PDB file of C-alpha atoms in Angstrom:
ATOM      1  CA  UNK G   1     101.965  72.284 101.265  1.00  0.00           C
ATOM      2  CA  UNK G   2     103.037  72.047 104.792  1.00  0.00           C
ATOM      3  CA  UNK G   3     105.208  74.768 106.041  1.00  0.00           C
ATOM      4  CA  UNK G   4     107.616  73.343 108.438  1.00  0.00           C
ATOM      5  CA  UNK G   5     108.448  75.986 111.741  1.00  0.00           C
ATOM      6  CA  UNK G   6     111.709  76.227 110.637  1.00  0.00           C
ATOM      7  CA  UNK G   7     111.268  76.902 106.663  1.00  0.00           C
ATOM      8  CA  UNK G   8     108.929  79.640 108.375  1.00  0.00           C
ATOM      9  CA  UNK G   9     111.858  81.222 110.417  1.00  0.00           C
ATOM     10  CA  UNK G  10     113.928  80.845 107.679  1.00  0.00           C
ATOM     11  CA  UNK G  11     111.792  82.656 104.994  1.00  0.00           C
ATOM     12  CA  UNK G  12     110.894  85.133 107.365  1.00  0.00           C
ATOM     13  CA  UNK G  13     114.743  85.861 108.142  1.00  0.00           C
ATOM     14  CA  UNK G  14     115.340  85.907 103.982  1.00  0.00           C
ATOM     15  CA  UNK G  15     112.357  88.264 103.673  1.00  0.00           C
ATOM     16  CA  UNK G  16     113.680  90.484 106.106  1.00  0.00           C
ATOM     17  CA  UNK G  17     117.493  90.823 104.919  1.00  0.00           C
ATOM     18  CA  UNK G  18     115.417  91.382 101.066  1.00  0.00           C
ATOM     19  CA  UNK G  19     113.990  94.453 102.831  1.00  0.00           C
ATOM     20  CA  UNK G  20     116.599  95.513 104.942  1.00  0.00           C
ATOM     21  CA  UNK G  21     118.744  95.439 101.250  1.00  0.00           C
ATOM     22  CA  UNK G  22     116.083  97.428  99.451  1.00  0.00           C
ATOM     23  CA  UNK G  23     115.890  99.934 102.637  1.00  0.00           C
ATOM     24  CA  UNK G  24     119.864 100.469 102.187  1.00  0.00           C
ATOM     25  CA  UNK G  25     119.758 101.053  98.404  1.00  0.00           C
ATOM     26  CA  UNK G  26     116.374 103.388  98.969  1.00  0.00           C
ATOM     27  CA  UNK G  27     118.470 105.084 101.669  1.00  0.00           C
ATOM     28  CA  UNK G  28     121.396 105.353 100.086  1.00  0.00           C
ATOM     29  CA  UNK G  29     119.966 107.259  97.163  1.00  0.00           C
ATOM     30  CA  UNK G  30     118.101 108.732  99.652  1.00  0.00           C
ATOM     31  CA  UNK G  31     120.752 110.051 102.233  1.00  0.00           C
ATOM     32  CA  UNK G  32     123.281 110.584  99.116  1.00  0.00           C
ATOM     33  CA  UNK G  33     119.914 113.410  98.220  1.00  0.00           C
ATOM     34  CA  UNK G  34     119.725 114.618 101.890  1.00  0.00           C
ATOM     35  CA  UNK G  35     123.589 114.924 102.355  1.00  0.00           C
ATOM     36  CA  UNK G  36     124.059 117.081  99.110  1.00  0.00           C
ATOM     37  CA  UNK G  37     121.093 119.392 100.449  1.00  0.00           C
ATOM     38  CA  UNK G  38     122.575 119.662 104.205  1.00  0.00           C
ATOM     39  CA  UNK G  39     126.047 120.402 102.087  1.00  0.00           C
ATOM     40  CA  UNK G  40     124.310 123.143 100.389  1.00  0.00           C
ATOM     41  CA  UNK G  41     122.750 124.681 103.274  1.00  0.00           C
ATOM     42  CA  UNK G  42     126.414 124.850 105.268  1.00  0.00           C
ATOM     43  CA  UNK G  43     127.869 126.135 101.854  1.00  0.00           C
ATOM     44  CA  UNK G  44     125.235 128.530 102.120  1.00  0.00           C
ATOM     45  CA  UNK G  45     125.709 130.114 105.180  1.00  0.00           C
ATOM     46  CA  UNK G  46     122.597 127.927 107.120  1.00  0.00           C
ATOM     47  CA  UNK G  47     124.568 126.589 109.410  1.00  0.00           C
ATOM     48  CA  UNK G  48     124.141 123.066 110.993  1.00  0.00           C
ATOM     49  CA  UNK G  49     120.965 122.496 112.458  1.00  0.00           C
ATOM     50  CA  UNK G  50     119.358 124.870 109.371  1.00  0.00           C
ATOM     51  CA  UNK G  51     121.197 122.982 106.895  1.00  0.00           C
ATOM     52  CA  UNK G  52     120.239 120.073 108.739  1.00  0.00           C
ATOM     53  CA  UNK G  53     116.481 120.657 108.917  1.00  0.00           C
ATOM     54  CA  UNK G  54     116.943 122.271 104.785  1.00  0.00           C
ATOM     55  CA  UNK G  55     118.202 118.778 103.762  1.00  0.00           C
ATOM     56  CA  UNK G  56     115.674 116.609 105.382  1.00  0.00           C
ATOM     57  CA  UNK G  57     112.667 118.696 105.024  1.00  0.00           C
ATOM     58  CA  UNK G  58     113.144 118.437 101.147  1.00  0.00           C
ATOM     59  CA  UNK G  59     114.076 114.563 100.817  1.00  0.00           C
ATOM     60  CA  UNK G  60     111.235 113.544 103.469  1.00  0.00           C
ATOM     61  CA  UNK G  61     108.937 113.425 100.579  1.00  0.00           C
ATOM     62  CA  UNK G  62     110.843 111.070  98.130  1.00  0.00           C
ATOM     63  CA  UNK G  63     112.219 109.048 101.205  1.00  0.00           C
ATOM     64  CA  UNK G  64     108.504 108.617 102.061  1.00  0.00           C
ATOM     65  CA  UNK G  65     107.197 107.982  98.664  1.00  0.00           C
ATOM     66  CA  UNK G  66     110.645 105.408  97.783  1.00  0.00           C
ATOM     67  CA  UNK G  67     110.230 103.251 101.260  1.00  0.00           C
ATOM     68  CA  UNK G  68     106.075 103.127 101.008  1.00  0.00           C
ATOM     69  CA  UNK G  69     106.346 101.381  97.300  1.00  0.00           C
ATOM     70  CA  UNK G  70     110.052  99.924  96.864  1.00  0.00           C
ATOM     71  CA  UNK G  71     111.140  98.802 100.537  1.00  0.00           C
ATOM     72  CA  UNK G  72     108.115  98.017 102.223  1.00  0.00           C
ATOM     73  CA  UNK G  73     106.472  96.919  98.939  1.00  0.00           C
ATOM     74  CA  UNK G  74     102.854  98.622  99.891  1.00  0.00           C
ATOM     75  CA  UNK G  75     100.480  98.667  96.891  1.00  0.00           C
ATOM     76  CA  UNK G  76      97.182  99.765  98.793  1.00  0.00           C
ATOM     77  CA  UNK G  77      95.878 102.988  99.295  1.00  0.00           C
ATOM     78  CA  UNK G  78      97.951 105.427 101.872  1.00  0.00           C
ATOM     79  CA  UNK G  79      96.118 105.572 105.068  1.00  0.00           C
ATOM     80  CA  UNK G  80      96.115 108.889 107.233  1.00  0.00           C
ATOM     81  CA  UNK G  81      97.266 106.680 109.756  1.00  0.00           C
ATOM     82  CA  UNK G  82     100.528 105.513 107.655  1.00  0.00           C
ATOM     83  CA  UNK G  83     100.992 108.728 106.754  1.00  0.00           C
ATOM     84  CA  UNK G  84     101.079 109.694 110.578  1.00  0.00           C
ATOM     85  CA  UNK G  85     103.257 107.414 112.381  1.00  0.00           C
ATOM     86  CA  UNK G  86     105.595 107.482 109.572  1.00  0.00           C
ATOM     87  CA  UNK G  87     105.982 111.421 110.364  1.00  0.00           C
ATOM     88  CA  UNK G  88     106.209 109.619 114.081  1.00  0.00           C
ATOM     89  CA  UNK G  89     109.225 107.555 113.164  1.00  0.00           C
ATOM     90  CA  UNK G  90     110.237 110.692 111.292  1.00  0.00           C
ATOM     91  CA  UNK G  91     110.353 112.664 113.899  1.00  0.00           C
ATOM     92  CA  UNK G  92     111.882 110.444 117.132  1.00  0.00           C
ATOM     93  CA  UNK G  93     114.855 109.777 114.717  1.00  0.00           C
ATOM     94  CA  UNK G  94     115.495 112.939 113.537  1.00  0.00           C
ATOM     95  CA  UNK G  95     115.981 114.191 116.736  1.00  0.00           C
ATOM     96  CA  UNK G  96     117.961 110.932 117.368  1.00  0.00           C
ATOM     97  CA  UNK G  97     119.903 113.160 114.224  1.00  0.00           C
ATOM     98  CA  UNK G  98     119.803 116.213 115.867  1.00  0.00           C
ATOM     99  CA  UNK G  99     121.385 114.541 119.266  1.00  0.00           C
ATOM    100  CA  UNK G 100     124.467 113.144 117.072  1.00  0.00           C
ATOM    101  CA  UNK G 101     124.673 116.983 115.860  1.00  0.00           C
ATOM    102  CA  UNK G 102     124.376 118.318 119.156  1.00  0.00           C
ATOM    103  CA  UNK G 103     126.811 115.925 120.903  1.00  0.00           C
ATOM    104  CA  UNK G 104     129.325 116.898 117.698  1.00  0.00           C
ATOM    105  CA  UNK G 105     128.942 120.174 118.480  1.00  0.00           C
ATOM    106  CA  UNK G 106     129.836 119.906 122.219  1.00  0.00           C
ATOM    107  CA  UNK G 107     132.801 118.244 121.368  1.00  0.00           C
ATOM    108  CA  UNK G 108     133.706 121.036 119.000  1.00  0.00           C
ATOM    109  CA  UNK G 109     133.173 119.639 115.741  1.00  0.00           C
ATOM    110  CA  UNK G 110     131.177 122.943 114.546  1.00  0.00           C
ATOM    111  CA  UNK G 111     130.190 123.020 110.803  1.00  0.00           C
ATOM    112  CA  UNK G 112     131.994 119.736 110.466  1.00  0.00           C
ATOM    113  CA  UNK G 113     131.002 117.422 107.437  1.00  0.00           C
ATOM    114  CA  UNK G 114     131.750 113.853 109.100  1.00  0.00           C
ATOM    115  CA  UNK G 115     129.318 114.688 112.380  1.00  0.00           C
ATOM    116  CA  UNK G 116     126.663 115.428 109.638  1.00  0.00           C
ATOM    117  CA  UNK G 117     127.099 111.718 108.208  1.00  0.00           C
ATOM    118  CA  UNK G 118     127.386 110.398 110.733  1.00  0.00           C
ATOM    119  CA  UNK G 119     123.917 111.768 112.249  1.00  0.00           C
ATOM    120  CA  UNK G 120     122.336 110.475 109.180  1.00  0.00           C
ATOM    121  CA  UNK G 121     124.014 107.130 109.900  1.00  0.00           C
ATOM    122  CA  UNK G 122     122.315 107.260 113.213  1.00  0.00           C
ATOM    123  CA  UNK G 123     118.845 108.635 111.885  1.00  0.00           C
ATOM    124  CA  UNK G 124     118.901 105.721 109.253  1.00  0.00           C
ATOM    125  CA  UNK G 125     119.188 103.030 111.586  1.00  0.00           C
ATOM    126  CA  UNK G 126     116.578 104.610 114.142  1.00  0.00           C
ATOM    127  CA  UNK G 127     114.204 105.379 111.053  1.00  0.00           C
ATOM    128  CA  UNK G 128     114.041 101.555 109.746  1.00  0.00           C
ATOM    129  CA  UNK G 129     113.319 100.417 113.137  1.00  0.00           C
ATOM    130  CA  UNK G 130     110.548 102.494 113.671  1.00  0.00           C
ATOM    131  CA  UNK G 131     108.976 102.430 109.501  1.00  0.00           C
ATOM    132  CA  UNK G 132     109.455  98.807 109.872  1.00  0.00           C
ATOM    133  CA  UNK G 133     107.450  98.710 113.512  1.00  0.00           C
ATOM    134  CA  UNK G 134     104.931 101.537 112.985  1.00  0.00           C
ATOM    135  CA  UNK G 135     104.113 102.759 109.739  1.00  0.00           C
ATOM    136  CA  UNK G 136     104.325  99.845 107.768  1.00  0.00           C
ATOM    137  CA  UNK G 137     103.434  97.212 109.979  1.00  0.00           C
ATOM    138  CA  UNK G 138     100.152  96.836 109.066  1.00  0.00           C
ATOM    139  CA  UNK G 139      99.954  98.307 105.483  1.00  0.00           C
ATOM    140  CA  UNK G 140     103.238  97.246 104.681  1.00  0.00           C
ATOM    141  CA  UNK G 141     102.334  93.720 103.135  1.00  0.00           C
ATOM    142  CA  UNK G 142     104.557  91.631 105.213  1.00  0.00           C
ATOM    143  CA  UNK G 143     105.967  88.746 103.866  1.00  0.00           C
ATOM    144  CA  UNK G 144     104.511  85.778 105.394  1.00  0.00           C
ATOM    145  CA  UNK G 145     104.888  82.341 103.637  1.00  0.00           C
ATOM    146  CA  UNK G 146     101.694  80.933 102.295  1.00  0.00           C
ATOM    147  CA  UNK G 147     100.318  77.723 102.872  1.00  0.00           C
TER     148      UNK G 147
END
């Protein structure tokens, strides 16, 4: 069958938004996990950037775990290498996170539940960006029509 360079565009656009869609419901469950654990940690006296770092450090694992298999679709073997620049991507938006915190801070929203969303807003968009680029760029099975 002859693939036509606009069918091409057009399934690669279809495969995208598919992923994109399966990296929102991941995340949502996802962030919905985080969120409750950052909410715990201010309830329990941690403060924001503890109950910030509390939340993520425990949901990192299932985040990691959910994106590899459900929105990247990777069925091979985890690489070190996966494993590595996804802590990367981990890592530059988090702190993209912990800029929304400290810029909610300076404008004296202290403690304050909304800056906390919306810094996982921020870390979510970052984060696919950079899973979708780095870690699972190569492993991640792409979706490329055959011919």
């Amino acid at each position: 069958m002859n693939v036509v360079p606009g069918d091409y565009r057009q399934n690669a656009m279809i495969s995208e938004i598919a992923r994109i869609a399966r990296f929102i419901a991941v995340g949502a469950f996802n962030t919905a996990l985080g969120y409750a654990l950052i909410i715990t940690g201010i309830l329990l006296g941690f403060g924001d950037y503890a109950a910030n770092i509390f939340g993520f450090a425990l949901s990192l694992p299932i985040s990691y775990l959910l994106h590899r298999r459900i929105t990247f679709q990777a069925h091979s073997r985890t690489t070190l290498s996966e494993a590595m620049l996804y802590a990367v991507a981990f890592i530059i938006a988090f702190c993209v996170n912990l800029g929304v915190l400290a810029a909610g801070r300076k404008l004296g929203y202290t403690d304050h539940y909304l800056v906390q969303l919306l810094a996982i807003c921020a870390y979510a968009a970052v984060f696919y960006v950079l899973t979708r680029l780095l870690a699972f760029r190569v492993n991640g099975h792409e979706s490329t029509p055959q011919c």
